[in-house]
Coordinates of N, CA and C in Angstrom, one line a residue:
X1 N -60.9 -22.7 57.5 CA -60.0 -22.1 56.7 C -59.3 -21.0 57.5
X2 N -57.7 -20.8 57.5 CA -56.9 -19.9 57.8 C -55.9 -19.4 56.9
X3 N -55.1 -18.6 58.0 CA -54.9 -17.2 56.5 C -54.3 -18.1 55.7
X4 N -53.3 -19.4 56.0 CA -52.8 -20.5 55.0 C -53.1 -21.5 54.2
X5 N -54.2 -22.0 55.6 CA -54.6 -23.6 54.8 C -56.0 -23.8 55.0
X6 N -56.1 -24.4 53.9 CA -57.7 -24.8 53.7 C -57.8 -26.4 54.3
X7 N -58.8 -26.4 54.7 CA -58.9 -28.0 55.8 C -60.4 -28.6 55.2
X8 N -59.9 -29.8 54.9 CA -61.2 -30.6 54.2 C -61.8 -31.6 55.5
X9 N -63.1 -30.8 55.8 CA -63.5 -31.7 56.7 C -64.3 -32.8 56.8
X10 N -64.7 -32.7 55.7 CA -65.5 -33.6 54.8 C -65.5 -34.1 53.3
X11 N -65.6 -35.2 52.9 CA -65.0 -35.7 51.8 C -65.5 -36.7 50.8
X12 N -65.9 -36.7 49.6 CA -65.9 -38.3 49.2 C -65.1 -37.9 47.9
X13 N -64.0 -38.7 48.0 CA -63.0 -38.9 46.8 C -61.6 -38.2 46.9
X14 N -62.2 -36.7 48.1 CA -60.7 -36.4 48.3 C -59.7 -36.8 49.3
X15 N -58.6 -37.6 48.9 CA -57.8 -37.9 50.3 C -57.3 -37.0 51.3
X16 N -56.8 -35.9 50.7 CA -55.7 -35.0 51.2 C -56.7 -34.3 52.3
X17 N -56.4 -33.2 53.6 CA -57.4 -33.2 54.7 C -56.9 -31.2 54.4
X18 N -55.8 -31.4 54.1 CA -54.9 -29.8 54.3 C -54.8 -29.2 53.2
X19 N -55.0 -28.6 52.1 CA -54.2 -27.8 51.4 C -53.7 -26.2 51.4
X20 N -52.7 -25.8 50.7 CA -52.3 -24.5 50.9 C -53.6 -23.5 50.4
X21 N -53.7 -22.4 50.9 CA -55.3 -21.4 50.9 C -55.1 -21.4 49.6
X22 N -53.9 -21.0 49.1 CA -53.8 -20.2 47.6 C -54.1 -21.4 46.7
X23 N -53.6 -22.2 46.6 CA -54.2 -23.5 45.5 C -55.9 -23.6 45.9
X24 N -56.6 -23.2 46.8 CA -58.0 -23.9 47.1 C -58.9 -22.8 46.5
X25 N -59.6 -23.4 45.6 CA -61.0 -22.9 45.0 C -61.5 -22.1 46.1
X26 N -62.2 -22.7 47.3 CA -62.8 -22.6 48.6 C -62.2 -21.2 48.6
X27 N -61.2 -20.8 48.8 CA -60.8 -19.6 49.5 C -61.5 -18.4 48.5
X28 N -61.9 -18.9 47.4 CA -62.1 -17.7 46.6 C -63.9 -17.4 46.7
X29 N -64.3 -19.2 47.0 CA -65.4 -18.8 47.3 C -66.1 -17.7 49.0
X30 N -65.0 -18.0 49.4 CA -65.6 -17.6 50.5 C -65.6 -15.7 50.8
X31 N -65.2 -15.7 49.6 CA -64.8 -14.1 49.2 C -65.8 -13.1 48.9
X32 N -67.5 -14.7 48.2 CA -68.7 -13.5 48.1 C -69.6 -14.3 48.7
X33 N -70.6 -13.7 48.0 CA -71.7 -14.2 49.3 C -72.7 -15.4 48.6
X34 N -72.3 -15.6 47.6 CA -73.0 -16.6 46.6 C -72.1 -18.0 45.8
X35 N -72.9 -18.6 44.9 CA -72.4 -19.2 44.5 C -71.3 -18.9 43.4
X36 N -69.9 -19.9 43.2 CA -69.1 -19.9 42.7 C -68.7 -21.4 41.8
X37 N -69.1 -20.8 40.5 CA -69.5 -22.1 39.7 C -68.0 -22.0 38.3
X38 N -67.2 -23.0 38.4 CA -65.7 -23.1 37.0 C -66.4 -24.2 36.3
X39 N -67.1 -23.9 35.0 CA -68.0 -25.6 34.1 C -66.6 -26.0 34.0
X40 N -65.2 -25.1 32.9 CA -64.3 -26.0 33.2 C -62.9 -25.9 33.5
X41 N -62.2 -26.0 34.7 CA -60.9 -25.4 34.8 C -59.9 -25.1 33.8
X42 N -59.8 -26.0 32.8 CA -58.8 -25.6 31.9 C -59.2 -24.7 31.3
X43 N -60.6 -24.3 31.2 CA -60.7 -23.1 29.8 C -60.4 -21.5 30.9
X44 N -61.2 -22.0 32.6 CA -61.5 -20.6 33.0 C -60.9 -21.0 34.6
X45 N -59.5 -20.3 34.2 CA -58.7 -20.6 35.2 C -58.5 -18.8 36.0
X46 N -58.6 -19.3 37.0 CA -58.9 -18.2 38.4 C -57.1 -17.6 38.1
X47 N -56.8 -16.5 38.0 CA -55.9 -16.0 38.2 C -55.2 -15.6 39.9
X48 N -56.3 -16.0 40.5 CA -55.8 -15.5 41.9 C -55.1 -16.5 42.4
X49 N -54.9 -18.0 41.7 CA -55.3 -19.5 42.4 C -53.9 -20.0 41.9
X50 N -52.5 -20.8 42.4 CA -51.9 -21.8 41.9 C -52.8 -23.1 41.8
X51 N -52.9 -23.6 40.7 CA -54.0 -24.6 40.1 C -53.2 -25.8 40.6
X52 N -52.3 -25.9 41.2 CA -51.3 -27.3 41.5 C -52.1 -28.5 42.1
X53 N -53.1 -28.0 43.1 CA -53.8 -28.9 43.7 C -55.1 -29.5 43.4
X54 N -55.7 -28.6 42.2 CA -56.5 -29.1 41.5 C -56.1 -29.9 40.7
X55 N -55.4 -29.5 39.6 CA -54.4 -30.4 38.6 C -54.1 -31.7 39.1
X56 N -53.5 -32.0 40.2 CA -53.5 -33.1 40.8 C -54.3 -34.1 40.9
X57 N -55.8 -33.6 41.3 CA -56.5 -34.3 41.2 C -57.2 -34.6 39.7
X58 N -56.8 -34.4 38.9 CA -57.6 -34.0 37.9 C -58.9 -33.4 37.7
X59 N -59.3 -32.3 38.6 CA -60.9 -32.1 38.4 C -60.5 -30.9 37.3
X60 N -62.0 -31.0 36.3 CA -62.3 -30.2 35.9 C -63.7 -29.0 36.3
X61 N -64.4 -29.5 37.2 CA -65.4 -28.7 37.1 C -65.5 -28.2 38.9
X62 N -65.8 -26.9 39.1 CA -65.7 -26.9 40.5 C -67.3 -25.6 40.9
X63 N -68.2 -26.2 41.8 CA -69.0 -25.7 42.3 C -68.9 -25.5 43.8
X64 N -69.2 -24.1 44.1 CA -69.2 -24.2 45.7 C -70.0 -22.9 46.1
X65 N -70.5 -23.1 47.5 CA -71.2 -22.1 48.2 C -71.0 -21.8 49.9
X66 N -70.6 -20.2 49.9 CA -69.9 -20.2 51.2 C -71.2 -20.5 52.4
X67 N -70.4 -20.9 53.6 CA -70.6 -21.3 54.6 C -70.5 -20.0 55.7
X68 N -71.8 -19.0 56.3 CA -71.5 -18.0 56.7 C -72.2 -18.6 58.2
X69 N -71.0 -17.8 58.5 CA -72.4 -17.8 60.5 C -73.2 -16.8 60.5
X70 N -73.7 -17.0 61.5 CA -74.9 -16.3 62.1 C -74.6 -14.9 62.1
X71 N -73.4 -14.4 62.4 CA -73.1 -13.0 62.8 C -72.3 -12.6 61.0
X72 N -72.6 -13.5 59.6 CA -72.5 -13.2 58.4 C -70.9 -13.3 58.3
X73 N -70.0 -14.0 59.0 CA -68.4 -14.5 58.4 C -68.6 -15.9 57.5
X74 N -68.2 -15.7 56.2 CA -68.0 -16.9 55.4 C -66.5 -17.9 56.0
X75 N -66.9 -18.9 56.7 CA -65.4 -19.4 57.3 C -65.3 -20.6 56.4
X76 N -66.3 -21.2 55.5 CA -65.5 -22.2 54.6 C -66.5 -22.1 53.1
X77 N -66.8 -23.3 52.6 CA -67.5 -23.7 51.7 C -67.8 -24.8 51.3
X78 N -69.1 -25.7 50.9 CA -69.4 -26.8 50.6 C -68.9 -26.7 49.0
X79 N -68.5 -27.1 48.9 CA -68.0 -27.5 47.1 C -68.6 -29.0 46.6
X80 N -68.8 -28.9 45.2 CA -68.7 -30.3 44.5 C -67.4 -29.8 43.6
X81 N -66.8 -31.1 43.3 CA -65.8 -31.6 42.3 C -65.9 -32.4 41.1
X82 N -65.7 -32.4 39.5 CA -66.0 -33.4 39.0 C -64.5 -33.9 38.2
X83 N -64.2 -34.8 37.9 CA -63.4 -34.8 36.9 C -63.8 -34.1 35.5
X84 N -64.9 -34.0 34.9 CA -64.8 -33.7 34.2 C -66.0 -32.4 33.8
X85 N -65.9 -31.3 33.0 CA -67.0 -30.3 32.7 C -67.9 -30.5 32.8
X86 N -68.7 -29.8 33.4 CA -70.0 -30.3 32.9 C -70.5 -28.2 33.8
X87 N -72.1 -28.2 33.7 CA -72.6 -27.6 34.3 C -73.7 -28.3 35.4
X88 N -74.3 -26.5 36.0 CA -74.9 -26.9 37.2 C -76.2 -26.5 37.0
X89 N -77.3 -27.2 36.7 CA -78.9 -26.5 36.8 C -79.5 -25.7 37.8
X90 N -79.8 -24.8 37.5 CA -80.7 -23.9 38.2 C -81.0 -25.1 40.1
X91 N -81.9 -25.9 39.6 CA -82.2 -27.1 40.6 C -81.4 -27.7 41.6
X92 N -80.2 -27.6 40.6 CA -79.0 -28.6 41.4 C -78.1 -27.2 42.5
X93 N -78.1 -26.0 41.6 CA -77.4 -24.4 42.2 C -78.7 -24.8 43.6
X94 N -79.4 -24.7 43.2 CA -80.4 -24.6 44.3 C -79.9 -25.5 45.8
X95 N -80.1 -26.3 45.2 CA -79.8 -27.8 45.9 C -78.2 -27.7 46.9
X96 N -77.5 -27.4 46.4 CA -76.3 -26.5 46.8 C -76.5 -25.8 48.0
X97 N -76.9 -24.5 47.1 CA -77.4 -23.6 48.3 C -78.1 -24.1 49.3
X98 N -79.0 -24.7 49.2 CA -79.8 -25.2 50.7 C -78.9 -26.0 51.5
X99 N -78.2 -26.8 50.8 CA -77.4 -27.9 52.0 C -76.0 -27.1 52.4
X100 N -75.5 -26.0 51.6 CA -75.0 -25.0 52.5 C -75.1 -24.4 53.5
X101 N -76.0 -23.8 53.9 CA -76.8 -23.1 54.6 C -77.4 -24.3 55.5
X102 N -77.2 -25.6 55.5 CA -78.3 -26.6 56.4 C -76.5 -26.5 56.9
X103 N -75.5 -26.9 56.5 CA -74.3 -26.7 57.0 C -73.8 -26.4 57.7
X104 N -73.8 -24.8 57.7 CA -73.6 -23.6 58.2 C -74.1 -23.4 59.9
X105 N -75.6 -24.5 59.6 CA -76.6 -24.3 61.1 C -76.1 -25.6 61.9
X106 N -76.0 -26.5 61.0 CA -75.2 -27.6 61.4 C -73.6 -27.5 62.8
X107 N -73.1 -26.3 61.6 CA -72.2 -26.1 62.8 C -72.4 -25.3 63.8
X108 N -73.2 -24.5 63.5 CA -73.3 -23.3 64.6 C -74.2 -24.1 65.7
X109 N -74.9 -25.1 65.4 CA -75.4 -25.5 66.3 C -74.8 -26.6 67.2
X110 N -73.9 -27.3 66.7 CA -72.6 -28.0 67.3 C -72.1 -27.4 68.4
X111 N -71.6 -26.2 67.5 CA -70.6 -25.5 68.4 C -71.5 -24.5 69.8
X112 N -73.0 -24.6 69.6 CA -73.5 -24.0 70.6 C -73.9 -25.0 72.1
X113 N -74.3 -26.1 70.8 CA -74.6 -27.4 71.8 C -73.1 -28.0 72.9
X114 N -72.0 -27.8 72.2 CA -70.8 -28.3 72.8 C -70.4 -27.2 74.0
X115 N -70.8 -25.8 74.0 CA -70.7 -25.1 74.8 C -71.9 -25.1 75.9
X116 N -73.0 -25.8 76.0 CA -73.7 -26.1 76.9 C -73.8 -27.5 77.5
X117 N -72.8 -28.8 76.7 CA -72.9 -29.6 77.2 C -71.6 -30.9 76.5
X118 N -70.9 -30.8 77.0 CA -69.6 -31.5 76.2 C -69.8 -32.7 75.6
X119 N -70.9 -33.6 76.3 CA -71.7 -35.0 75.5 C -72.6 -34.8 75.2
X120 N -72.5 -35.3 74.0 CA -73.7 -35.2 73.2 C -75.0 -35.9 73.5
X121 N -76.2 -35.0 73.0 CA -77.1 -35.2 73.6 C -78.0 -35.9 72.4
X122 N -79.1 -36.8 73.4 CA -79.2 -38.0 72.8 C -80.0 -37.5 70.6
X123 N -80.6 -36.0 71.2 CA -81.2 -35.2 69.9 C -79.9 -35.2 69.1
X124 N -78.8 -34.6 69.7 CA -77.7 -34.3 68.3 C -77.7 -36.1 67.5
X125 N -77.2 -37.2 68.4 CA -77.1 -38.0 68.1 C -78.1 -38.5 66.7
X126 N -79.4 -38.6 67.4 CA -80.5 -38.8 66.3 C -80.4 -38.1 65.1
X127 N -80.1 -36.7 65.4 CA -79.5 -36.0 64.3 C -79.1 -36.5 63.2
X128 N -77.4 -36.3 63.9 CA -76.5 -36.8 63.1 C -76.6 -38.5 62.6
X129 N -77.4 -39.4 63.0 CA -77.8 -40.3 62.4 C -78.7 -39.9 61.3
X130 N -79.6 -39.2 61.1 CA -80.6 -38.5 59.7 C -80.1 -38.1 59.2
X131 N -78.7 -37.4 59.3 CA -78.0 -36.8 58.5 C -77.0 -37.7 57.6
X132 N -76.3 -38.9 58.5 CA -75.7 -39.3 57.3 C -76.6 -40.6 56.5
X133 N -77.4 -41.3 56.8 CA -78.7 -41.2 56.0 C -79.5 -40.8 54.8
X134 N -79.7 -39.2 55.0 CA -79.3 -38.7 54.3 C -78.7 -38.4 52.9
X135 N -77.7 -38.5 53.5 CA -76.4 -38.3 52.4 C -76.2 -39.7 51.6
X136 N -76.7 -41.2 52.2 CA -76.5 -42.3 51.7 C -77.8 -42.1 50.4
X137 N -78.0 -41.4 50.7 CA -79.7 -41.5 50.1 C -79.3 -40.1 48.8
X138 N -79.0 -39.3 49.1 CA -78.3 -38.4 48.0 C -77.1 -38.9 47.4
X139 N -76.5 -40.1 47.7 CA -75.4 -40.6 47.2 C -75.9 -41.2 46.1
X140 N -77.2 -42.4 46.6 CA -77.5 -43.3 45.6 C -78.4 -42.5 44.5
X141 N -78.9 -41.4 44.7 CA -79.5 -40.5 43.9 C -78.4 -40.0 42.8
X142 N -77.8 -39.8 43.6 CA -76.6 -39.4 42.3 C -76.1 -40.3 41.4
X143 N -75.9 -41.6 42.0 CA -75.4 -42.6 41.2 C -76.8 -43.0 40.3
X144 N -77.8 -42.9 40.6 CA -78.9 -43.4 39.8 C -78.8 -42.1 38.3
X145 N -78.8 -40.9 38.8 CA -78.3 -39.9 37.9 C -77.5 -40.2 36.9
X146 N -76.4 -40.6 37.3 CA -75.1 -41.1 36.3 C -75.1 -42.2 35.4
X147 N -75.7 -43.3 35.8 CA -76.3 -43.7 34.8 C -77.6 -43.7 33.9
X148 N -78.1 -43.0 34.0 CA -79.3 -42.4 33.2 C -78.4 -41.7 31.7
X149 N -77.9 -42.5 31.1 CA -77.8 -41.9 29.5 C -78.5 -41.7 28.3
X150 N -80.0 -42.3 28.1 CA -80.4 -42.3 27.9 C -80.9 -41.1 27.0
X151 N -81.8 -41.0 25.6 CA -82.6 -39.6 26.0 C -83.9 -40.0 25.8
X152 N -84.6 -38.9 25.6 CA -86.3 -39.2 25.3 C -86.9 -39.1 26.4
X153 N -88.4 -39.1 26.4 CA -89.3 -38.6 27.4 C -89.1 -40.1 28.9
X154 N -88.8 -40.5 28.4 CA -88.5 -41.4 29.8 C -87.5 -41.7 30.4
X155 N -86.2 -41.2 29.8 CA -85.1 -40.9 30.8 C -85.2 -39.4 31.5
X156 N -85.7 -38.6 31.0 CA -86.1 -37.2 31.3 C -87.5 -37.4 32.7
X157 N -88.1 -38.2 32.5 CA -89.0 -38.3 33.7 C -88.1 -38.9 34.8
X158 N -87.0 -40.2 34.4 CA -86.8 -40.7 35.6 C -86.0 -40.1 36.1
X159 N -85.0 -38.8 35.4 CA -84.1 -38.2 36.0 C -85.0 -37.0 36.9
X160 N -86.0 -36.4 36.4 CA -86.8 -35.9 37.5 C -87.6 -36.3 38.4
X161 N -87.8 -37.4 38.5 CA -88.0 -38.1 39.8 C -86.6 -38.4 40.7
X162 N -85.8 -38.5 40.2 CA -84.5 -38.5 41.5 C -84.1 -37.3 41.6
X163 N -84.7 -36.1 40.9 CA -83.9 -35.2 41.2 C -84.9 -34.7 42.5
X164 N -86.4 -35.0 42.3 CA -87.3 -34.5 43.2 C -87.1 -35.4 44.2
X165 N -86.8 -36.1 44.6 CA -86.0 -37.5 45.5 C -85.5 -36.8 46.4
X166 N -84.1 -35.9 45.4 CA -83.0 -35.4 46.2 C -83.6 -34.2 47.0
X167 N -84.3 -33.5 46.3 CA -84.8 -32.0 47.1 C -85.9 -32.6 48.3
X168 N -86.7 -33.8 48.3 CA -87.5 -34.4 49.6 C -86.5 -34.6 50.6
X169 N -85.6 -35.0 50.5 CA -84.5 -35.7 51.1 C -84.1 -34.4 51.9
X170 N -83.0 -33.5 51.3 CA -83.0 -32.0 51.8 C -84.1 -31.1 52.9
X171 N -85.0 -31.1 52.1 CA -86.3 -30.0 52.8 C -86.6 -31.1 53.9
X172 N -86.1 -32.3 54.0 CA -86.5 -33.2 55.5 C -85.8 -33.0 56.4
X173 N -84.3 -33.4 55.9 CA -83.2 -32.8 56.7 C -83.7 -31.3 57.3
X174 N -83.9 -30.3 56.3 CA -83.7 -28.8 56.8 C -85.2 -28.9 58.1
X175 N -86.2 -29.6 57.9 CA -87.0 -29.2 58.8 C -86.8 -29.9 60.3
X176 N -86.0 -31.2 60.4 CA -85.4 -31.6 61.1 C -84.1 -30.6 61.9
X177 N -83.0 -30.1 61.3 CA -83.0 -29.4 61.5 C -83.1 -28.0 62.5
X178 N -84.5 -27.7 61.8 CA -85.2 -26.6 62.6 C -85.4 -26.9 63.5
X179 N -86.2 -28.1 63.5 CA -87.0 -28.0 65.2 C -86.5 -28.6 65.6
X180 N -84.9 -29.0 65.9 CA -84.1 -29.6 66.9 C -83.2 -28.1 67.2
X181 N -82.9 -27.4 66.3 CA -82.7 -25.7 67.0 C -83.6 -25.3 67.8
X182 N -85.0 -25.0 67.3 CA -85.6 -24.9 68.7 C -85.9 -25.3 70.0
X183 N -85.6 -26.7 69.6 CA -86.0 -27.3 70.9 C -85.1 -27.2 72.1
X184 N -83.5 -27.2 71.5 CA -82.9 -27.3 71.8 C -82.0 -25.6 72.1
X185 N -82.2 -25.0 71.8 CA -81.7 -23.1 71.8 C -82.5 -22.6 72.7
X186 N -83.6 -23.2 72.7 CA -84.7 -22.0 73.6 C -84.8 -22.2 74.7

């Protein structure tokens, strides 16, 4: 993010890569030091924000958590998008936060690794293979979520078993993670 434009580095659903700072949610999150949760745009519209870019897309619901480095500058934010309202559980806020922060190390450790060695080394690699893995694996977790309409004590178990799915998945990544910072920083 710059003083103009917000830059989507990562994506599923959004096409556009650039938007102007002032239309972007992101810029506002990166303002505190926590999470920044809209259940639904149209009711609770940010006065600081031209909504042009959201509107576009049609989302209604916008979650995000800034992305701070090590020396505490917020330079972006992981966001979710939904088309439509909804809220965010305790679990899921959580869930957020951690893969913000796995983000955050993510790049600082790119950007430390790229400064001691311009090809990547065979650990980043393995890495970044667990990582989007990962994400395939939080993806289908999500989609198993979405269809869960159900109610009663057994859609309620099986939605907490994917939700505990999704936080295994995470706390693997983050310890992965770790000891490839160490191994590799020290």
């Amino acid at each position: 993010m710059d003083e103009e434009h917000t830059s989507i580095k990562a994506s599923y659903g959004v096409t556009q890569h650039t938007i102007p700072r002032q239309q972007s949610l992101c810029a506002l999150t990166i303002l505190q030091d926590t999470i920044l949760i809209v259940e639904d745009l149209d009711q609770e519209p940010a006065t600081l924000l031209d909504f042009a870019f959201v509107r576009s897309l049609h989302m209604r619901f916008y979650a995000g958590y800034p992305l701070p480095t090590s020396a505490g500058y917020n330079i972006g934010a992981l966001c979710l998008l939904d088309s439509h309202p909804r809220t965010l559980s305790s679990p899921e806020q959580h869930r957020l936060q951690l893969l913000a922060r796995l983000t955050s190390q993510l790049l600082e450790l790119r950007l430390h690794l790229q400064q001691r060695q311009p090809v990547p080394s065979p650990d980043w690699t393995s890495l970044y293979d667990a990582l989007h893995t990962a994400l395939l694996q939080l993806d289908e977790s999500d989609a198993q979520l979405r269809h869960v309409h159900t109610a009663g004590w057994a859609a309620s178990l099986y939605q907490h078993k994917i939700q505990q799915r999704a936080d295994t998945i995470v706390y693997t990544l983050q310890r992965q993670i770790t000891a490839l910072q160490a191994r590799l920083l020290s």
